[in-house]
Amino acid sequence: YRSLPGRGNAVPSKSGSCNLDVACEEADPWREQVRSVGRYTFESNGSTFLCSGALINNTAEDGTPYFMTAEHCISTPEEATTMVFYWNYQNETCRPLGSPENGSVTDDDLGEQTSSGAVLRARLGNWHQSDQISGKPDLALVEVDDEIPEAYNLYLSGWSRAGTASTESVTIHHPQGHGKRISFDEDPSSITAYGQDSGGDTHLRIGNWELGTTERGSSGGPLYDTDQHVVGVLSGGFAGCGEGDPSEDNDEPDWYGRLAPGFENGDYDGTTFADVLDPQNTGTEILDGRPQSEEADFTPPAEIQDFRITRVNTRQQEVTLRWTATGDDGREGTAQRYDLRFDTTRIESTADFEQAQAVDSSPPPSTAGQTETAVVDASDGLEVGQSYYFAVVAEDDAGNRSPWTAPTRKAVLVKDIEIEEGDVTAGANRSVAETQFVLNETQEVRVELYDLLGRRVRVLLDGKKIQEGFEQVVQFRTNSLSSGPYFLRFRGERFTVTRKIVVVN
């Protein structure tokens, strides 16, 4: 099983480096659930152990700090009284998978946010009788004895008692007792007995994790369905990091005790999970989560209104962006982090934003009103010959996010000067035509229109300094021109280019 013997507050020196920090962008949609998961120690038979678990909501919506974990971790009321909870213990940055620092102990202060003692409220498992997991779903529910300070800004996860297998799954946990991690399974789970590939109905089997893994100390960690409701807790399995590539897991299965049976049965004073989590007997099948306190932070950072591209450097494959810092609450305070992204197509919706490429080098937020600067370059994935659109979101420490903001202009990393050419159709609906060009270095440019005989018809742009990497649009009226071919001459400080166009009236 996946509880971890330990001593006091100590943690082992290393967890697997294929684990994914909750600070990584993949965890962004799960910020609230991340806040509900905690690491804890407990004493049993003279030894100290580590497990994981999650605060969980109830239908009274009264903020009672119920905490769900595995029965093979907490199986008796005596063990519950010895629980010491460690909240928000996690790395502040996303460490690369497979890197040496990924598996090391986080710099976060383990003892900064803690609670002590709990009361066992409900249980459905075999460990208290036979030291075995098989046969029951391995569930335990306690109530944290200490009053948890609102400043911890925790979250009570929602749950589902529907009992169906999840189509995709996420777990959040403390492998080896280390800082909080998150794992993703993109395949349907299956309902089985513990440790079995088929047959039985006490557990949800995760075939393997596509991203992240679990380890000793992850026991009791919650399993979430795609709607972010808890459907089980980790009993055990064979998952871990692979022996070859340190960034990959070993593609082995895990088993999570199903929550649904706990709502129908209980083996601690006959109390079921429904008696505790649905005290008003509403029959609720699915309950959403909620903040620990109604006074919790619901105010997101304000939208960033002046996000702009200020420079494009093709030779260095760099794009410089600037904006004014927004706040933690609206335009006050300091946000927690920026989520800066780019794509080769326009970012016009939240879905577009979530699918865009994230930038790892986003600057830490400054106090509201200060100027922020970010440089995105080849190390972030920029390539010469591509056009790029950017967008940014600010996030506060409660996981609230500002609306995404995108500049109206795009950045173009061009090897050579790019000029659009082709037919120009004039008439009632097209009396004004346009052409676009992009320079690979900043310089003054003059654009002139000539007829087929080489006579200059018009000056369209008279020595204007054009910035490198920005698309420049030149418009001109065509209703006074005869149909036929014309030539556009682009003359810069270090180039001259002529392009043929055709006007059709």
Short mmCIF file of C-alpha atoms in Angstrom, two decimals:
data_model
loop_
_atom_site.label_atom_id
_atom_site.label_comp_id
_atom_site.label_asym_id
_atom_site.label_seq_id
_atom_site.Cartn_x
_atom_site.Cartn_y
_atom_site.Cartn_z
CA TYR A 1 0.00 0.00 0.00
CA ARG A 2 1.02 3.60 -0.43
CA SER A 3 1.29 5.09 3.04
CA LEU A 4 4.85 5.93 3.96
CA PRO A 5 6.64 5.26 7.25
CA GLY A 6 8.43 8.33 8.45
CA ARG A 7 9.62 10.21 11.49
CA GLY A 8 7.87 13.37 12.63
CA ASN A 9 8.01 16.13 10.01
CA ALA A 10 10.86 14.57 8.09
CA VAL A 11 10.49 13.70 4.43
CA PRO A 12 12.65 11.33 2.33
CA SER A 13 15.42 12.87 0.28
CA LYS A 14 13.89 12.20 -3.14
CA SER A 15 10.66 11.42 -4.95
CA GLY A 16 10.47 10.31 -8.57
CA SER A 17 11.33 13.02 -11.10
CA CYS A 18 8.44 12.05 -13.41
CA ASN A 19 6.05 13.69 -10.93
CA LEU A 20 4.36 16.92 -12.06
CA ASP A 21 4.34 19.97 -9.76
CA VAL A 22 0.96 21.62 -9.15
CA ALA A 23 2.64 24.89 -10.19
CA CYS A 24 2.80 23.61 -13.79
CA GLU A 25 0.36 24.95 -16.37
CA GLU A 26 -1.39 21.58 -16.72
CA ALA A 27 -2.79 22.13 -13.22
CA ASP A 28 -4.32 25.52 -14.05
CA PRO A 29 -7.89 24.21 -14.46
CA TRP A 30 -7.53 22.43 -11.10
CA ARG A 31 -6.39 25.34 -8.89
CA GLU A 32 -9.36 25.04 -6.52
CA GLN A 33 -8.99 21.30 -6.09
CA VAL A 34 -5.25 21.71 -5.50
CA ARG A 35 -6.09 23.89 -2.49
CA SER A 36 -8.14 21.09 -0.91
CA VAL A 37 -5.43 18.42 -0.88
CA GLY A 38 -3.22 18.04 2.17
CA ARG A 39 -0.34 15.94 3.45
CA TYR A 40 -0.59 14.50 6.94
CA THR A 41 1.27 12.35 9.45
CA PHE A 42 -0.29 9.96 11.96
CA GLU A 43 0.87 7.49 14.59
CA SER A 44 0.05 3.79 14.69
CA ASN A 45 1.56 1.09 16.89
CA GLY A 46 4.44 3.31 17.91
CA SER A 47 5.42 4.39 14.39
CA THR A 48 4.78 7.55 12.38
CA PHE A 49 3.32 7.40 8.87
CA LEU A 50 2.57 9.78 5.98
CA CYS A 51 -0.49 9.83 3.69
CA SER A 52 -2.48 12.23 1.51
CA GLY A 53 -6.14 13.28 1.48
CA ALA A 54 -8.55 16.08 0.65
CA LEU A 55 -10.96 18.43 2.39
CA ILE A 56 -14.48 17.73 1.18
CA ASN A 57 -17.76 19.65 1.06
CA ASN A 58 -21.13 18.63 2.53
CA THR A 59 -24.69 19.45 1.45
CA ALA A 60 -25.20 21.81 4.40
CA GLU A 61 -22.52 24.01 2.78
CA ASP A 62 -21.45 25.06 6.27
CA GLY A 63 -17.69 24.86 5.76
CA THR A 64 -17.15 21.95 8.18
CA PRO A 65 -13.57 20.71 7.52
CA TYR A 66 -14.28 17.09 6.65
CA PHE A 67 -11.23 15.35 5.24
CA MET A 68 -11.35 12.19 3.12
CA THR A 69 -8.52 9.69 2.95
CA ALA A 70 -7.82 5.96 2.83
CA GLU A 71 -8.94 3.57 5.60
CA HIS A 72 -5.62 1.72 5.44
CA CYS A 73 -4.09 5.03 6.62
CA ILE A 74 -6.69 6.08 9.22
CA SER A 75 -8.67 3.08 10.44
CA THR A 76 -9.31 3.88 14.13
CA PRO A 77 -10.44 6.92 16.14
CA GLU A 78 -7.15 6.74 18.05
CA GLU A 79 -5.13 7.16 14.87
CA ALA A 80 -7.33 10.10 13.85
CA THR A 81 -6.44 11.99 17.03
CA THR A 82 -2.74 11.84 16.11
CA MET A 83 -3.15 13.36 12.63
CA VAL A 84 -1.07 16.46 11.84
CA PHE A 85 -2.11 18.20 8.60
CA TYR A 86 0.25 20.22 6.38
CA TRP A 87 -1.58 22.60 4.05
CA ASN A 88 -0.42 24.27 0.82
CA TYR A 89 2.86 22.37 0.93
CA GLN A 90 4.00 22.60 -2.69
CA ASN A 91 6.71 23.94 -4.97
CA GLU A 92 6.15 27.49 -6.24
CA THR A 93 7.60 26.82 -9.68
CA CYS A 94 7.14 24.11 -12.30
CA ARG A 95 10.25 21.96 -12.27
CA PRO A 96 11.04 20.15 -15.55
CA LEU A 97 10.13 16.47 -15.71
CA GLY A 98 13.18 14.26 -15.45
CA SER A 99 15.39 16.97 -13.95
CA PRO A 100 17.39 16.37 -10.74
CA GLU A 101 15.63 19.24 -8.97
CA ASN A 102 12.21 17.77 -9.78
CA GLY A 103 12.61 14.91 -7.31
CA SER A 104 14.21 16.97 -4.52
CA VAL A 105 12.45 18.33 -1.45
CA THR A 106 10.69 21.64 -2.12
CA ASP A 107 11.93 24.83 -0.49
CA ASP A 108 8.42 25.48 0.83
CA ASP A 109 8.15 25.63 4.63
CA LEU A 110 6.53 22.37 5.74
CA GLY A 111 5.47 23.73 9.10
CA GLU A 112 4.08 27.09 7.97
CA GLN A 113 0.42 26.03 7.69
CA THR A 114 -0.62 23.12 9.91
CA SER A 115 -3.55 21.71 11.88
CA SER A 116 -3.51 19.02 14.57
CA GLY A 117 -5.94 16.28 15.54
CA ALA A 118 -9.09 14.88 13.94
CA VAL A 119 -12.24 12.96 14.80
CA LEU A 120 -13.15 9.82 12.84
CA ARG A 121 -16.66 10.31 11.40
CA ALA A 122 -17.17 7.45 8.92
CA ARG A 123 -15.28 4.48 7.53
CA LEU A 124 -15.70 1.60 5.08
CA GLY A 125 -12.68 -0.70 4.87
CA ASN A 126 -11.07 -3.90 6.08
CA TRP A 127 -7.79 -2.60 7.47
CA HIS A 128 -9.07 -2.08 11.00
CA GLN A 129 -10.03 -5.76 11.16
CA SER A 130 -7.54 -7.69 9.04
CA ASP A 131 -4.80 -5.36 7.82
CA GLN A 132 -6.12 -6.03 4.31
CA ILE A 133 -7.50 -3.62 1.68
CA SER A 134 -9.33 -6.15 -0.48
CA GLY A 135 -13.08 -6.63 -0.05
CA LYS A 136 -14.10 -3.06 0.80
CA PRO A 137 -13.44 0.35 -0.81
CA ASP A 138 -10.83 1.55 1.75
CA LEU A 139 -12.56 4.83 2.71
CA ALA A 140 -12.11 7.02 5.79
CA LEU A 141 -13.69 10.36 6.64
CA VAL A 142 -12.49 12.53 9.51
CA GLU A 143 -13.26 16.02 10.77
CA VAL A 144 -10.23 18.25 11.41
CA ASP A 145 -10.24 19.11 15.11
CA ASP A 146 -8.38 22.43 14.88
CA GLU A 147 -10.08 25.52 13.49
CA ILE A 148 -8.32 26.11 10.19
CA PRO A 149 -7.29 29.78 9.73
CA GLU A 150 -9.06 31.52 6.85
CA ALA A 151 -5.66 32.85 5.77
CA TYR A 152 -4.79 29.35 4.55
CA ASN A 153 -7.39 29.90 1.81
CA LEU A 154 -8.25 26.20 1.46
CA TYR A 155 -10.99 24.61 -0.59
CA LEU A 156 -13.57 21.89 0.10
CA SER A 157 -13.72 19.58 -2.91
CA GLY A 158 -16.98 18.48 -4.46
CA TRP A 159 -17.95 14.83 -4.83
CA SER A 160 -20.02 12.41 -6.87
CA ARG A 161 -21.78 9.33 -5.55
CA ALA A 162 -23.10 8.38 -9.01
CA GLY A 163 -20.88 5.31 -8.99
CA THR A 164 -19.96 5.27 -12.67
CA ALA A 165 -16.41 4.85 -13.96
CA SER A 166 -14.67 8.09 -14.90
CA THR A 167 -13.93 8.77 -18.59
CA GLU A 168 -10.71 10.59 -17.68
CA SER A 169 -9.15 11.06 -14.24
CA VAL A 170 -6.93 13.39 -12.22
CA THR A 171 -5.31 12.78 -8.86
CA ILE A 172 -3.55 15.26 -6.54
CA HIS A 173 -1.22 13.89 -3.88
CA HIS A 174 2.04 14.10 -1.90
CA PRO A 175 4.40 11.40 -3.25
CA GLN A 176 6.97 10.37 -0.64
CA GLY A 177 5.47 13.16 1.50
CA HIS A 178 7.01 15.73 -0.84
CA GLY A 179 5.39 18.88 -2.21
CA LYS A 180 1.99 18.49 -3.87
CA ARG A 181 1.85 16.89 -7.34
CA ILE A 182 -0.84 16.23 -9.94
CA SER A 183 -1.29 13.29 -12.34
CA PHE A 184 -3.50 12.79 -15.40
CA ASP A 185 -5.08 9.68 -16.94
CA GLU A 186 -6.66 10.30 -20.33
CA ASP A 187 -8.38 6.90 -20.55
CA PRO A 188 -11.57 5.57 -18.90
CA SER A 189 -11.16 3.93 -15.51
CA SER A 190 -12.73 0.52 -14.85
CA ILE A 191 -14.65 -0.83 -11.85
CA THR A 192 -12.85 -3.81 -10.33
CA ALA A 193 -11.80 -5.42 -7.09
CA TYR A 194 -8.63 -4.11 -5.46
CA GLY A 195 -5.52 -5.31 -7.28
CA GLN A 196 -7.52 -6.97 -10.06
CA ASP A 197 -7.87 -6.22 -13.77
CA SER A 198 -11.56 -7.20 -13.78
CA GLY A 199 -14.30 -8.46 -11.50
CA GLY A 200 -15.49 -6.91 -8.24
CA ASP A 201 -16.84 -3.42 -7.58
CA THR A 202 -14.94 -1.86 -4.69
CA HIS A 203 -12.33 0.07 -6.68
CA LEU A 204 -11.64 2.17 -9.76
CA ARG A 205 -8.66 0.87 -11.71
CA ILE A 206 -6.40 3.40 -13.46
CA GLY A 207 -4.57 1.52 -16.22
CA ASN A 208 -1.65 3.95 -16.30
CA TRP A 209 -0.94 7.66 -15.96
CA GLU A 210 -0.32 9.68 -19.14
CA LEU A 211 1.34 12.47 -17.13
CA GLY A 212 2.72 12.15 -13.61
CA THR A 213 2.46 9.12 -11.35
CA THR A 214 1.86 8.12 -7.69
CA GLU A 215 4.23 6.79 -5.06
CA ARG A 216 4.34 5.81 -1.41
CA GLY A 217 2.84 8.67 0.56
CA SER A 218 0.22 9.28 -2.16
CA SER A 219 -2.23 6.94 -0.39
CA GLY A 220 -5.57 8.56 0.36
CA GLY A 221 -5.11 11.12 -2.41
CA PRO A 222 -8.41 11.96 -4.14
CA LEU A 223 -9.37 10.79 -7.63
CA TYR A 224 -11.38 13.38 -9.60
CA ASP A 225 -13.64 12.85 -12.59
CA THR A 226 -13.74 15.22 -15.56
CA ASP A 227 -16.24 17.45 -13.71
CA GLN A 228 -13.77 17.91 -10.83
CA HIS A 229 -15.71 15.81 -8.32
CA VAL A 230 -14.03 13.29 -5.99
CA VAL A 231 -15.00 9.73 -6.92
CA GLY A 232 -12.39 7.74 -4.95
CA VAL A 233 -9.21 7.68 -2.85
CA LEU A 234 -5.92 5.94 -3.58
CA SER A 235 -5.53 2.49 -2.01
CA GLY A 236 -2.41 1.36 -3.83
CA GLY A 237 -0.93 0.02 -7.03
CA PHE A 238 2.25 -0.36 -9.01
CA ALA A 239 2.62 3.10 -10.58
CA GLY A 240 5.93 4.93 -10.25
CA CYS A 241 8.63 6.53 -12.35
CA GLY A 242 10.26 4.39 -15.04
CA GLU A 243 13.75 2.99 -14.79
CA GLY A 244 14.86 4.38 -18.16
CA ASP A 245 13.79 7.93 -19.00
CA PRO A 246 13.43 9.71 -15.60
CA SER A 247 10.72 11.96 -17.05
CA GLU A 248 8.42 9.00 -17.83
CA ASP A 249 6.31 6.86 -15.51
CA ASN A 250 6.33 3.06 -15.63
CA ASP A 251 2.85 2.66 -17.22
CA GLU A 252 1.62 0.51 -14.32
CA PRO A 253 -1.89 0.60 -12.74
CA ASP A 254 -3.33 2.06 -9.53
CA TRP A 255 -6.55 1.30 -7.66
CA TYR A 256 -8.79 3.90 -5.99
CA GLY A 257 -11.45 2.96 -3.44
CA ARG A 258 -14.84 3.99 -4.86
CA LEU A 259 -16.68 6.69 -2.94
CA ALA A 260 -20.19 5.59 -4.03
CA PRO A 261 -20.42 2.46 -1.80
CA GLY A 262 -19.54 4.57 1.24
CA PHE A 263 -22.83 6.44 0.84
CA GLU A 264 -24.76 3.19 1.27
CA ASN A 265 -22.72 1.40 3.93
CA GLY A 266 -20.43 2.16 6.85
CA ASP A 267 -18.53 0.12 9.44
CA TYR A 268 -17.82 2.75 12.09
CA ASP A 269 -20.81 2.92 14.44
CA GLY A 270 -22.95 2.18 11.38
CA THR A 271 -22.40 5.70 10.07
CA THR A 272 -22.34 6.10 6.29
CA PHE A 273 -20.71 8.86 4.28
CA ALA A 274 -24.23 10.03 3.43
CA ASP A 275 -24.93 10.58 7.13
CA VAL A 276 -21.98 12.98 7.31
CA LEU A 277 -21.77 14.54 3.83
CA ASP A 278 -25.54 14.78 3.29
CA PRO A 279 -26.69 15.64 6.83
CA GLN A 280 -30.01 17.01 5.57
CA ASN A 281 -30.77 13.76 3.71
CA THR A 282 -31.33 15.56 0.42
CA GLY A 283 -30.31 12.58 -1.67
CA THR A 284 -27.84 14.76 -3.58
CA GLU A 285 -25.89 12.66 -6.03
CA ILE A 286 -23.33 15.25 -7.15
CA LEU A 287 -22.11 18.21 -5.06
CA ASP A 288 -19.77 20.96 -6.22
CA GLY A 289 -16.91 22.23 -4.10
CA ARG A 290 -16.68 25.54 -2.26
CA PRO A 291 -14.04 27.74 -0.59
CA GLN A 292 -13.14 26.99 3.01
CA SER A 293 -14.70 30.28 4.06
CA GLU A 294 -17.38 32.47 2.55
CA GLU A 295 -14.90 35.26 3.20
CA ALA A 296 -12.45 33.61 0.83
CA ASP A 297 -11.06 35.55 -2.09
CA PHE A 298 -13.46 35.61 -5.04
CA THR A 299 -12.13 38.79 -6.67
CA PRO A 300 -9.94 38.12 -9.71
CA PRO A 301 -7.22 40.40 -11.03
CA ALA A 302 -8.55 43.03 -13.43
CA GLU A 303 -8.14 42.61 -17.15
CA ILE A 304 -4.80 43.81 -18.54
CA GLN A 305 -5.82 46.61 -20.89
CA ASP A 306 -2.57 47.79 -22.51
CA PHE A 307 -0.86 44.52 -23.41
CA ARG A 308 1.22 45.25 -26.52
CA ILE A 309 4.13 44.13 -28.67
CA THR A 310 6.86 46.76 -28.48
CA ARG A 311 9.68 45.16 -30.46
CA VAL A 312 10.36 42.31 -32.88
CA ASN A 313 13.98 41.21 -33.36
CA THR A 314 14.25 38.68 -36.17
CA ARG A 315 18.00 38.15 -35.84
CA GLN A 316 17.65 37.22 -32.17
CA GLN A 317 14.26 35.52 -32.73
CA GLU A 318 12.82 37.69 -29.96
CA VAL A 319 9.51 39.44 -29.38
CA THR A 320 9.29 41.99 -26.56
CA LEU A 321 5.93 42.61 -24.87
CA ARG A 322 4.89 45.22 -22.32
CA TRP A 323 1.86 45.88 -20.18
CA THR A 324 0.82 47.56 -16.96
CA ALA A 325 0.64 45.24 -13.96
CA THR A 326 -2.84 44.47 -12.71
CA GLY A 327 -3.56 43.66 -9.05
CA ASP A 328 -4.49 40.71 -6.86
CA ASP A 329 -8.03 42.04 -6.30
CA GLY A 330 -9.03 44.05 -9.34
CA ARG A 331 -6.33 46.70 -9.71
CA GLU A 332 -5.10 46.56 -6.11
CA GLY A 333 -2.22 44.58 -4.64
CA THR A 334 0.05 42.18 -6.52
CA ALA A 335 -1.04 39.20 -8.60
CA GLN A 336 0.50 35.78 -8.00
CA ARG A 337 1.58 34.87 -11.54
CA TYR A 338 1.15 35.55 -15.25
CA ASP A 339 0.08 33.00 -17.83
CA LEU A 340 1.60 34.28 -21.09
CA ARG A 341 0.85 32.34 -24.30
CA PHE A 342 1.32 32.56 -28.06
CA ASP A 343 0.00 30.92 -31.21
CA THR A 344 0.39 31.20 -34.98
CA THR A 345 -3.33 31.93 -35.33
CA ARG A 346 -5.39 34.63 -33.65
CA ILE A 347 -6.31 34.05 -30.01
CA GLU A 348 -9.98 35.02 -29.99
CA SER A 349 -11.52 32.90 -27.22
CA THR A 350 -10.74 31.22 -23.91
CA ALA A 351 -10.53 27.91 -25.76
CA ASP A 352 -7.95 29.40 -28.15
CA PHE A 353 -5.99 30.67 -25.16
CA GLU A 354 -5.92 27.29 -23.40
CA GLN A 355 -4.69 25.60 -26.58
CA ALA A 356 -1.93 28.16 -27.19
CA GLN A 357 1.72 27.56 -26.26
CA ALA A 358 2.59 28.69 -22.73
CA VAL A 359 5.74 30.75 -22.09
CA ASP A 360 7.89 29.47 -19.22
CA SER A 361 9.79 32.76 -18.81
CA SER A 362 6.85 34.96 -17.78
CA PRO A 363 8.03 37.63 -15.30
CA PRO A 364 6.87 37.58 -11.68
CA PRO A 365 4.11 40.16 -11.20
CA SER A 366 4.93 43.63 -9.93
CA THR A 367 2.68 45.83 -7.81
CA ALA A 368 -0.39 47.07 -9.68
CA GLY A 369 0.42 50.01 -11.94
CA GLN A 370 4.06 49.10 -12.61
CA THR A 371 5.32 48.37 -16.14
CA GLU A 372 5.93 44.71 -16.96
CA THR A 373 8.28 43.51 -19.72
CA ALA A 374 8.57 40.00 -21.14
CA VAL A 375 10.89 38.75 -23.87
CA VAL A 376 9.76 35.62 -25.73
CA ASP A 377 12.43 33.95 -27.87
CA ALA A 378 13.53 30.77 -29.59
CA SER A 379 13.85 28.92 -26.27
CA ASP A 380 10.11 29.37 -25.88
CA GLY A 381 9.45 27.99 -29.36
CA LEU A 382 9.55 31.03 -31.69
CA GLU A 383 10.75 30.26 -35.22
CA VAL A 384 11.82 32.50 -38.09
CA GLY A 385 9.29 32.50 -40.91
CA GLN A 386 6.24 32.44 -38.62
CA SER A 387 3.69 35.03 -37.52
CA TYR A 388 2.73 35.05 -33.85
CA TYR A 389 -0.17 36.28 -31.75
CA PHE A 390 0.17 36.71 -27.99
CA ALA A 391 -2.20 36.82 -25.01
CA VAL A 392 -1.80 37.06 -21.24
CA VAL A 393 -3.80 36.26 -18.08
CA ALA A 394 -3.05 37.31 -14.49
CA GLU A 395 -3.79 34.92 -11.61
CA ASP A 396 -4.02 35.60 -7.86
CA ASP A 397 -3.03 33.30 -4.98
CA ALA A 398 -6.60 31.99 -4.70
CA GLY A 399 -6.57 30.76 -8.28
CA ASN A 400 -8.81 33.56 -9.58
CA ARG A 401 -7.86 34.54 -13.14
CA SER A 402 -8.30 37.75 -15.09
CA PRO A 403 -9.87 37.69 -18.57
CA TRP A 404 -7.31 36.97 -21.28
CA THR A 405 -5.96 39.98 -23.16
CA ALA A 406 -4.43 40.04 -26.64
CA PRO A 407 -2.75 42.84 -28.67
CA THR A 408 -4.41 43.84 -31.95
CA ARG A 409 -1.11 43.47 -33.85
CA LYS A 410 0.82 40.33 -34.66
CA ALA A 411 4.59 39.79 -34.64
CA VAL A 412 6.23 38.41 -37.79
CA LEU A 413 9.71 36.85 -37.72
CA VAL A 414 10.76 37.16 -41.37
CA LYS A 415 14.03 36.12 -43.01
CA ASP A 416 13.49 38.53 -45.91
CA ILE A 417 11.10 41.35 -46.70
CA GLU A 418 7.58 40.02 -47.23
CA ILE A 419 5.17 41.89 -49.52
CA GLU A 420 1.66 40.82 -50.40
CA GLU A 421 0.86 40.99 -54.11
CA GLY A 422 -2.03 40.14 -56.42
CA ASP A 423 -5.13 41.60 -58.05
CA VAL A 424 -6.80 44.74 -56.74
CA THR A 425 -10.51 44.95 -57.49
CA ALA A 426 -12.05 48.42 -57.58
CA GLY A 427 -15.71 49.42 -57.79
CA ALA A 428 -18.60 50.41 -55.56
CA ASN A 429 -17.52 48.12 -52.73
CA ARG A 430 -13.77 48.25 -53.28
CA SER A 431 -12.91 51.90 -53.88
CA VAL A 432 -10.03 51.57 -51.42
CA ALA A 433 -7.43 48.82 -51.88
CA GLU A 434 -4.57 47.81 -49.62
CA THR A 435 -1.28 45.93 -49.62
CA GLN A 436 0.74 44.64 -46.68
CA PHE A 437 4.45 44.24 -46.11
CA VAL A 438 6.80 43.22 -43.29
CA LEU A 439 10.45 44.24 -42.88
CA ASN A 440 13.26 42.19 -41.38
CA GLU A 441 14.92 45.33 -40.01
CA THR A 442 13.67 48.78 -39.00
CA GLN A 443 14.15 51.50 -41.64
CA GLU A 444 12.45 54.32 -43.54
CA VAL A 445 10.35 53.18 -46.50
CA ARG A 446 8.83 54.97 -49.50
CA VAL A 447 6.04 53.23 -51.48
CA GLU A 448 5.07 54.50 -54.95
CA LEU A 449 2.54 53.39 -57.55
CA TYR A 450 3.60 53.32 -61.28
CA ASP A 451 1.65 52.57 -64.43
CA LEU A 452 2.71 50.19 -67.22
CA LEU A 453 4.68 52.94 -68.98
CA GLY A 454 6.75 53.63 -65.87
CA ARG A 455 5.01 56.87 -64.98
CA ARG A 456 4.57 57.52 -61.28
CA VAL A 457 0.88 57.69 -60.50
CA ARG A 458 0.96 58.29 -56.78
CA VAL A 459 3.16 58.28 -53.64
CA LEU A 460 1.50 55.93 -51.15
CA LEU A 461 4.02 56.14 -48.31
CA ASP A 462 6.58 58.94 -48.08
CA GLY A 463 9.67 57.95 -46.10
CA LYS A 464 7.93 56.64 -42.99
CA LYS A 465 10.06 54.70 -40.48
CA ILE A 466 8.65 51.15 -40.30
CA GLN A 467 9.43 48.86 -37.38
CA GLU A 468 10.87 45.43 -38.07
CA GLY A 469 8.51 42.47 -37.63
CA PHE A 470 5.21 44.37 -37.72
CA GLU A 471 2.80 44.05 -40.60
CA GLN A 472 2.40 47.44 -42.29
CA VAL A 473 -0.79 48.12 -44.25
CA VAL A 474 -0.81 50.64 -47.13
CA GLN A 475 -4.21 51.73 -48.43
CA PHE A 476 -4.93 53.63 -51.65
CA ARG A 477 -7.98 54.66 -53.65
CA THR A 478 -8.56 52.85 -56.96
CA ASN A 479 -11.80 54.37 -58.31
CA SER A 480 -9.81 56.92 -60.36
CA LEU A 481 -7.51 54.29 -61.88
CA SER A 482 -8.04 52.56 -65.20
CA SER A 483 -8.19 48.76 -65.25
CA GLY A 484 -4.90 47.07 -66.00
CA PRO A 485 -1.47 46.28 -64.57
CA TYR A 486 0.42 48.64 -62.23
CA PHE A 487 3.62 48.41 -60.25
CA LEU A 488 4.22 49.05 -56.53
CA ARG A 489 7.78 50.12 -55.79
CA PHE A 490 8.99 49.70 -52.17
CA ARG A 491 12.18 51.65 -51.56
CA GLY A 492 13.93 51.44 -48.19
CA GLU A 493 17.31 52.52 -46.86
CA ARG A 494 18.84 49.17 -47.84
CA PHE A 495 16.46 47.64 -50.40
CA THR A 496 14.28 48.29 -53.44
CA VAL A 497 11.52 45.86 -54.40
CA THR A 498 8.92 46.11 -57.16
CA ARG A 499 5.67 44.15 -57.19
CA LYS A 500 3.07 43.92 -59.97
CA ILE A 501 -0.63 44.36 -59.19
CA VAL A 502 -3.71 44.31 -61.41
CA VAL A 503 -6.59 46.74 -60.97
CA VAL A 504 -9.97 45.50 -62.19
CA ASN A 505 -12.80 48.04 -62.42
#
